[in-house]
Structures are given as C-alpha cells and as structure tokens.
Amino acid sequence: MKRRIVITGMGAVTPLGNNLADTWEGICEGKSGIDRITAFDTRHVATKIAGELKGFDPLEYLNRKEVRRLDGFIIYAIAAARMAMEDSGLAIHDGNAERTGVVIGSAIGGLATIEKAKEEMMEGPHHRLSPFTIPAVLANLAAGHVSIRFGAKGPINCPVAACSSGASAIGDAARLIADGYADAMIAGGTEAAVTELCIAGFNAMQAISTRNDEPQRASRPFDAGRDGFVVSEGSGIVVLEELESARKRGARILGEIIGYGLTSDAYHMAAPPPGHEGAARCMKAALADAGIDAAEIDYINAHGTSTNLNDAYETEAIKTVFGKHAGRIPVSSTKSMTGHLLGATGAIEAIFSLKAINGGIIPPTINLENPDPACDLDYVPGKARKMAIKTAMSNTFGFGGVNAVLVLKKFEE
C-alpha cells in the first residue's frame, strides 16, 4: 500500500443481529443465526433452512415508498452504510465529496426482485411491471444508492466476484485510496438471496446443507459430518480513510488494512484445485502486499464454508503458506454461526477480524464435534478464546476461482 489506509467506521446487519454490537455479541457467545426459512414456502426445495435477518425493520432507514421500490440487498447496504458512517463520524460535504467514493460488492444482486417480476409477468400483461424493476435488480445499485444518500462523488464500483465480492470491494477501495484516487471510501458487501430460486439452484449443485431438523447445527466447517454450506443474507460496510486525512478530522481509528491479495485459480467454475493452489498464492500475495512474514499473522478468519472440498483444501493452502507455523495459528470459521452471506461474507468477516484484534478474542468455530482428519489445524472449536492479536488475515474464495485475502492490523502510530 502506498498510503496508509485506516478503518474509522463499521456497520452490519446479519442473521445474528441487526447491528454490529448484537452480531459480535452472538459471535463471541458462539450462537447460531440459522433457522427455518420464512421468506417463502419451502415445499418444493430440499433445503428448508437459512440465515435470515430477524426483526429487521427497513423503515428505520427508508420511507415506505423507497422500501417498495428497492430490493433487499440495496436496503441492507443502506442500513449498514448508515451505521458505518455514524460510527466513523465522517461528514461528506462540498470540500471532500469528490474525494470520497463507494465500492460495494454483491454476488447476485436483486434476485428476489427478478423472481417477483417473473411471477407478475406470468399473471398478467407485461405493462404491470414496475419501472423500478431493473434498477432494483442491478448489482451496482447498492453502491449507487449509498453514493446518492451520502453525497459521495468520488470513485464508485461494484465487484461481482461471487463469494469474494465483499472482500474485493474493501481491497479495491483501499487501493483507490493508496494510489491517491480518493481520501475516503465506503466499502463492503451486501446480499439478499434467500429465495426459492437460489436455494433450489444450490440444491441442484448439492452445495448446501439439508440438515433441516437441526438448523443451528447445520453449518459445521471442518467437521467430518458437514454436508454443505448454509445460505444467509445481510451486509457489512466499513469506512476507509487515508491516515493523515483521518487524523486531520480527529477520527477514531479502529484499525489498519495493510495487505490485499487477489488471484484466480484458472481451474474450475465451482471447485477449488487440489491443495487450493490459487488460495495459497492469494495469501502469499496479501502478505507480500503487507510487507510482513507469514509468522506475523496471529489469527486467520477462514473461508471455512462447511463444504467437503473447501475446508480440506483451504487447510492444505494454509499449511503451504504458513509451513511450520500453521499449527500454532488460531483459524476459525464464523460461517459456523452466520452461515454464508455470499457476496457480503468477505466484508462481514473482515469486520469480525478487526473486532477480534481490538477485543483480544478469537471467534469460535461452533459445531466442530468430529474433526475431519484432513482438517487438522487449530480451529478454536466450540468457544471463543481470549488472546492478544496484532495482525489478522481474512480469506474469501468464490465460484469462478476468484480468491481475495485481506490483512488487517491493530493501529499503531
């Protein structure tokens, strides 16, 4: 990084809470946010569980007309962005608007709107469709609406990089600041894809859990009894600033982003290569960008999806990168509690990594009762662990072979 990038604000809505405080409390207590699906009738799908938001009221952030016109993934991003902006205390005005941008990723965009629109077309003439249908579908409209709402006129983008979208958004935003294109960025990921089409599609791939009778035990990364990931929804947003710019306004600095890696497996549309070679290269690239040795990483927030290939191959990749140090580094998967937030997951987990650094607590991997022999690292099973952490790595790997890794550090002058 050419200029130091600090985090000054964070916001989140997740299956564990409608704000970051409640979400983090649930993480530290080892709670699961997975339950039976309420968004649609599950009679026609094999999986009947997901990580839905609970009691979320969009009217706290938008008026009724806006709620009707916007897809959930946009609404969640607006909510998390407002929390992050309030947390940061950053005010956007004429003097800094053109130096403040937005990068918010989403893997799928407005899938619920697509499904609803198709149903309306089947029921009657096409002219019944709302003129707001397409704007509610486009993945970049989360970034667009956040930009409009806060008056951010700088760089804007939307990485659509499957499960790596949120991490890519934060990494790309950090580089825009590092390279001098902006002084502040609102960045993260968002997803609202707990829909019948999404669940049916992942069922067809045999990628998600069907442990319907035990929702809270369904997401079980690194466990021999895992049977797939659990689809979830929500958003995680951070405010990034160039260090001197943040200092000038007296910002409270929460942490620093020091490294970002982005690589491709160039192997398969949905499966990682043996040993997860692409992930290993990505971790190495993030470490090189940070200018640190592997031995300086104190904690790894793993991608840890609860799928057979990812968990075993990510373990191999960590061993490849960290060598003799791999066994001593705590590695945990917060997806065991939140489920997989798809395009939002990398942003949420970067936030968890920073919370771990500042709180001196390693999130647990719950439901790890019978470890897969191929998964033999320290996954912090069952309960959170108190430990001083200076530097953390957050891994995200997505369909299409896209890998994104962030390295975060405790802020020091």
PDB file of C-alpha atoms in Angstrom, residues 232-335:
ATOM      1  CA  SER A 232     -27.518 -16.340   4.510  1.00  0.00           C
ATOM      2  CA  GLU A 233     -28.273 -12.675   3.936  1.00  0.00           C
ATOM      3  CA  GLY A 234     -27.082  -9.318   5.245  1.00  0.00           C
ATOM      4  CA  SER A 235     -24.484  -6.623   4.737  1.00  0.00           C
ATOM      5  CA  GLY A 236     -21.181  -5.438   6.137  1.00  0.00           C
ATOM      6  CA  ILE A 237     -19.804  -1.961   5.409  1.00  0.00           C
ATOM      7  CA  VAL A 238     -16.654  -0.155   6.524  1.00  0.00           C
ATOM      8  CA  VAL A 239     -15.416   3.403   6.170  1.00  0.00           C
ATOM      9  CA  LEU A 240     -11.820   3.551   4.969  1.00  0.00           C
ATOM     10  CA  GLU A 241      -9.676   6.675   5.124  1.00  0.00           C
ATOM     11  CA  GLU A 242      -6.150   7.750   4.326  1.00  0.00           C
ATOM     12  CA  LEU A 243      -4.374   8.053   7.665  1.00  0.00           C
ATOM     13  CA  GLU A 244      -3.450  11.731   7.532  1.00  0.00           C
ATOM     14  CA  SER A 245      -6.914  12.677   6.297  1.00  0.00           C
ATOM     15  CA  ALA A 246      -8.463  10.786   9.214  1.00  0.00           C
ATOM     16  CA  ARG A 247      -6.071  12.401  11.676  1.00  0.00           C
ATOM     17  CA  LYS A 248      -6.900  15.890  10.435  1.00  0.00           C
ATOM     18  CA  ARG A 249     -10.543  15.469  11.303  1.00  0.00           C
ATOM     19  CA  GLY A 250      -9.781  13.799  14.634  1.00  0.00           C
ATOM     20  CA  ALA A 251     -11.247  10.449  13.645  1.00  0.00           C
ATOM     21  CA  ARG A 252     -11.265   7.463  15.993  1.00  0.00           C
ATOM     22  CA  ILE A 253      -9.107   4.875  14.241  1.00  0.00           C
ATOM     23  CA  LEU A 254     -10.274   1.271  14.603  1.00  0.00           C
ATOM     24  CA  GLY A 255      -7.532  -0.494  12.672  1.00  0.00           C
ATOM     25  CA  GLU A 256      -5.471  -0.597   9.512  1.00  0.00           C
ATOM     26  CA  ILE A 257      -5.617  -2.519   6.242  1.00  0.00           C
ATOM     27  CA  ILE A 258      -2.060  -3.411   5.299  1.00  0.00           C
ATOM     28  CA  GLY A 259      -2.437  -6.118   2.655  1.00  0.00           C
ATOM     29  CA  TYR A 260      -4.712  -7.316  -0.145  1.00  0.00           C
ATOM     30  CA  GLY A 261      -4.328 -10.280  -2.457  1.00  0.00           C
ATOM     31  CA  LEU A 262      -6.460 -11.140  -5.486  1.00  0.00           C
ATOM     32  CA  THR A 263      -5.850 -14.232  -7.634  1.00  0.00           C
ATOM     33  CA  SER A 264      -7.588 -16.682  -9.951  1.00  0.00           C
ATOM     34  CA  ASP A 265      -7.493 -20.472  -9.781  1.00  0.00           C
ATOM     35  CA  ALA A 266      -7.988 -20.731 -13.569  1.00  0.00           C
ATOM     36  CA  TYR A 267      -9.214 -24.237 -12.858  1.00  0.00           C
ATOM     37  CA  HIS A 268     -12.984 -24.841 -12.478  1.00  0.00           C
ATOM     38  CA  MET A 269     -16.181 -22.817 -12.276  1.00  0.00           C
ATOM     39  CA  ALA A 270     -17.167 -24.109  -8.823  1.00  0.00           C
ATOM     40  CA  ALA A 271     -14.466 -26.343  -7.330  1.00  0.00           C
ATOM     41  CA  PRO A 272     -11.049 -25.366  -5.969  1.00  0.00           C
ATOM     42  CA  PRO A 273      -7.935 -27.038  -7.354  1.00  0.00           C
ATOM     43  CA  PRO A 274      -6.272 -29.753  -5.255  1.00  0.00           C
ATOM     44  CA  GLY A 275      -4.410 -28.160  -2.388  1.00  0.00           C
ATOM     45  CA  HIS A 276      -6.153 -24.864  -3.202  1.00  0.00           C
ATOM     46  CA  GLU A 277      -3.067 -23.567  -5.014  1.00  0.00           C
ATOM     47  CA  GLY A 278      -4.858 -20.372  -6.041  1.00  0.00           C
ATOM     48  CA  ALA A 279      -5.802 -19.606  -2.439  1.00  0.00           C
ATOM     49  CA  ALA A 280      -2.214 -20.185  -1.335  1.00  0.00           C
ATOM     50  CA  ARG A 281      -0.973 -17.737  -3.967  1.00  0.00           C
ATOM     51  CA  CYS A 282      -3.556 -15.228  -2.823  1.00  0.00           C
ATOM     52  CA  MET A 283      -2.496 -15.451   0.823  1.00  0.00           C
ATOM     53  CA  LYS A 284       1.122 -15.046  -0.241  1.00  0.00           C
ATOM     54  CA  ALA A 285       0.195 -12.027  -2.371  1.00  0.00           C
ATOM     55  CA  ALA A 286      -1.602 -10.404   0.566  1.00  0.00           C
ATOM     56  CA  LEU A 287       1.389 -10.995   2.823  1.00  0.00           C
ATOM     57  CA  ALA A 288       3.740  -9.539   0.199  1.00  0.00           C
ATOM     58  CA  ASP A 289       1.490  -6.502  -0.182  1.00  0.00           C
ATOM     59  CA  ALA A 290       1.545  -6.078   3.597  1.00  0.00           C
ATOM     60  CA  GLY A 291       5.309  -6.452   3.675  1.00  0.00           C
ATOM     61  CA  ILE A 292       5.218  -8.998   6.513  1.00  0.00           C
ATOM     62  CA  ASP A 293       6.229 -12.604   7.051  1.00  0.00           C
ATOM     63  CA  ALA A 294       3.709 -15.402   7.461  1.00  0.00           C
ATOM     64  CA  ALA A 295       4.865 -15.851  11.064  1.00  0.00           C
ATOM     65  CA  GLU A 296       3.480 -12.404  11.923  1.00  0.00           C
ATOM     66  CA  ILE A 297      -0.143 -13.460  11.386  1.00  0.00           C
ATOM     67  CA  ASP A 298      -1.830 -14.068  14.751  1.00  0.00           C
ATOM     68  CA  TYR A 299      -5.271 -15.194  13.544  1.00  0.00           C
ATOM     69  CA  ILE A 300      -6.921 -16.394  10.320  1.00  0.00           C
ATOM     70  CA  ASN A 301     -10.617 -15.948   9.676  1.00  0.00           C
ATOM     71  CA  ALA A 302     -11.031 -18.829   7.262  1.00  0.00           C
ATOM     72  CA  HIS A 303     -13.384 -19.007   4.307  1.00  0.00           C
ATOM     73  CA  GLY A 304     -14.484 -22.249   6.006  1.00  0.00           C
ATOM     74  CA  THR A 305     -17.707 -22.894   4.132  1.00  0.00           C
ATOM     75  CA  SER A 306     -18.656 -26.304   5.587  1.00  0.00           C
ATOM     76  CA  THR A 307     -18.222 -27.984   2.198  1.00  0.00           C
ATOM     77  CA  ASN A 308     -16.059 -31.050   1.737  1.00  0.00           C
ATOM     78  CA  LEU A 309     -13.587 -29.644  -0.775  1.00  0.00           C
ATOM     79  CA  ASN A 310     -13.190 -26.098   0.514  1.00  0.00           C
ATOM     80  CA  ASP A 311     -12.460 -26.977   4.125  1.00  0.00           C
ATOM     81  CA  ALA A 312      -9.896 -29.655   3.342  1.00  0.00           C
ATOM     82  CA  TYR A 313      -8.216 -27.702   0.551  1.00  0.00           C
ATOM     83  CA  GLU A 314      -8.142 -24.428   2.494  1.00  0.00           C
ATOM     84  CA  THR A 315      -6.412 -26.318   5.288  1.00  0.00           C
ATOM     85  CA  GLU A 316      -3.806 -27.520   2.793  1.00  0.00           C
ATOM     86  CA  ALA A 317      -3.357 -23.999   1.442  1.00  0.00           C
ATOM     87  CA  ILE A 318      -2.777 -22.597   4.925  1.00  0.00           C
ATOM     88  CA  LYS A 319      -0.153 -25.286   5.535  1.00  0.00           C
ATOM     89  CA  THR A 320       1.509 -24.405   2.232  1.00  0.00           C
ATOM     90  CA  VAL A 321       1.738 -20.722   3.118  1.00  0.00           C
ATOM     91  CA  PHE A 322       2.482 -20.902   6.841  1.00  0.00           C
ATOM     92  CA  GLY A 323       4.582 -24.067   6.968  1.00  0.00           C
ATOM     93  CA  LYS A 324       5.685 -24.948  10.486  1.00  0.00           C
ATOM     94  CA  HIS A 325       3.692 -22.013  11.871  1.00  0.00           C
ATOM     95  CA  ALA A 326       0.348 -23.291  10.541  1.00  0.00           C
ATOM     96  CA  GLY A 327      -0.366 -25.423  13.596  1.00  0.00           C
ATOM     97  CA  ARG A 328       0.111 -22.588  16.060  1.00  0.00           C
ATOM     98  CA  ILE A 329      -2.155 -20.021  14.370  1.00  0.00           C
ATOM     99  CA  PRO A 330      -5.791 -19.980  15.525  1.00  0.00           C
ATOM    100  CA  VAL A 331      -8.035 -20.475  12.477  1.00  0.00           C
ATOM    101  CA  SER A 332     -11.787 -20.162  12.796  1.00  0.00           C
ATOM    102  CA  SER A 333     -14.843 -20.026  10.569  1.00  0.00           C
ATOM    103  CA  THR A 334     -17.501 -17.554  11.662  1.00  0.00           C
ATOM    104  CA  LYS A 335     -19.726 -19.058   8.955  1.00  0.00           C
TER     105      LYS A 335
END
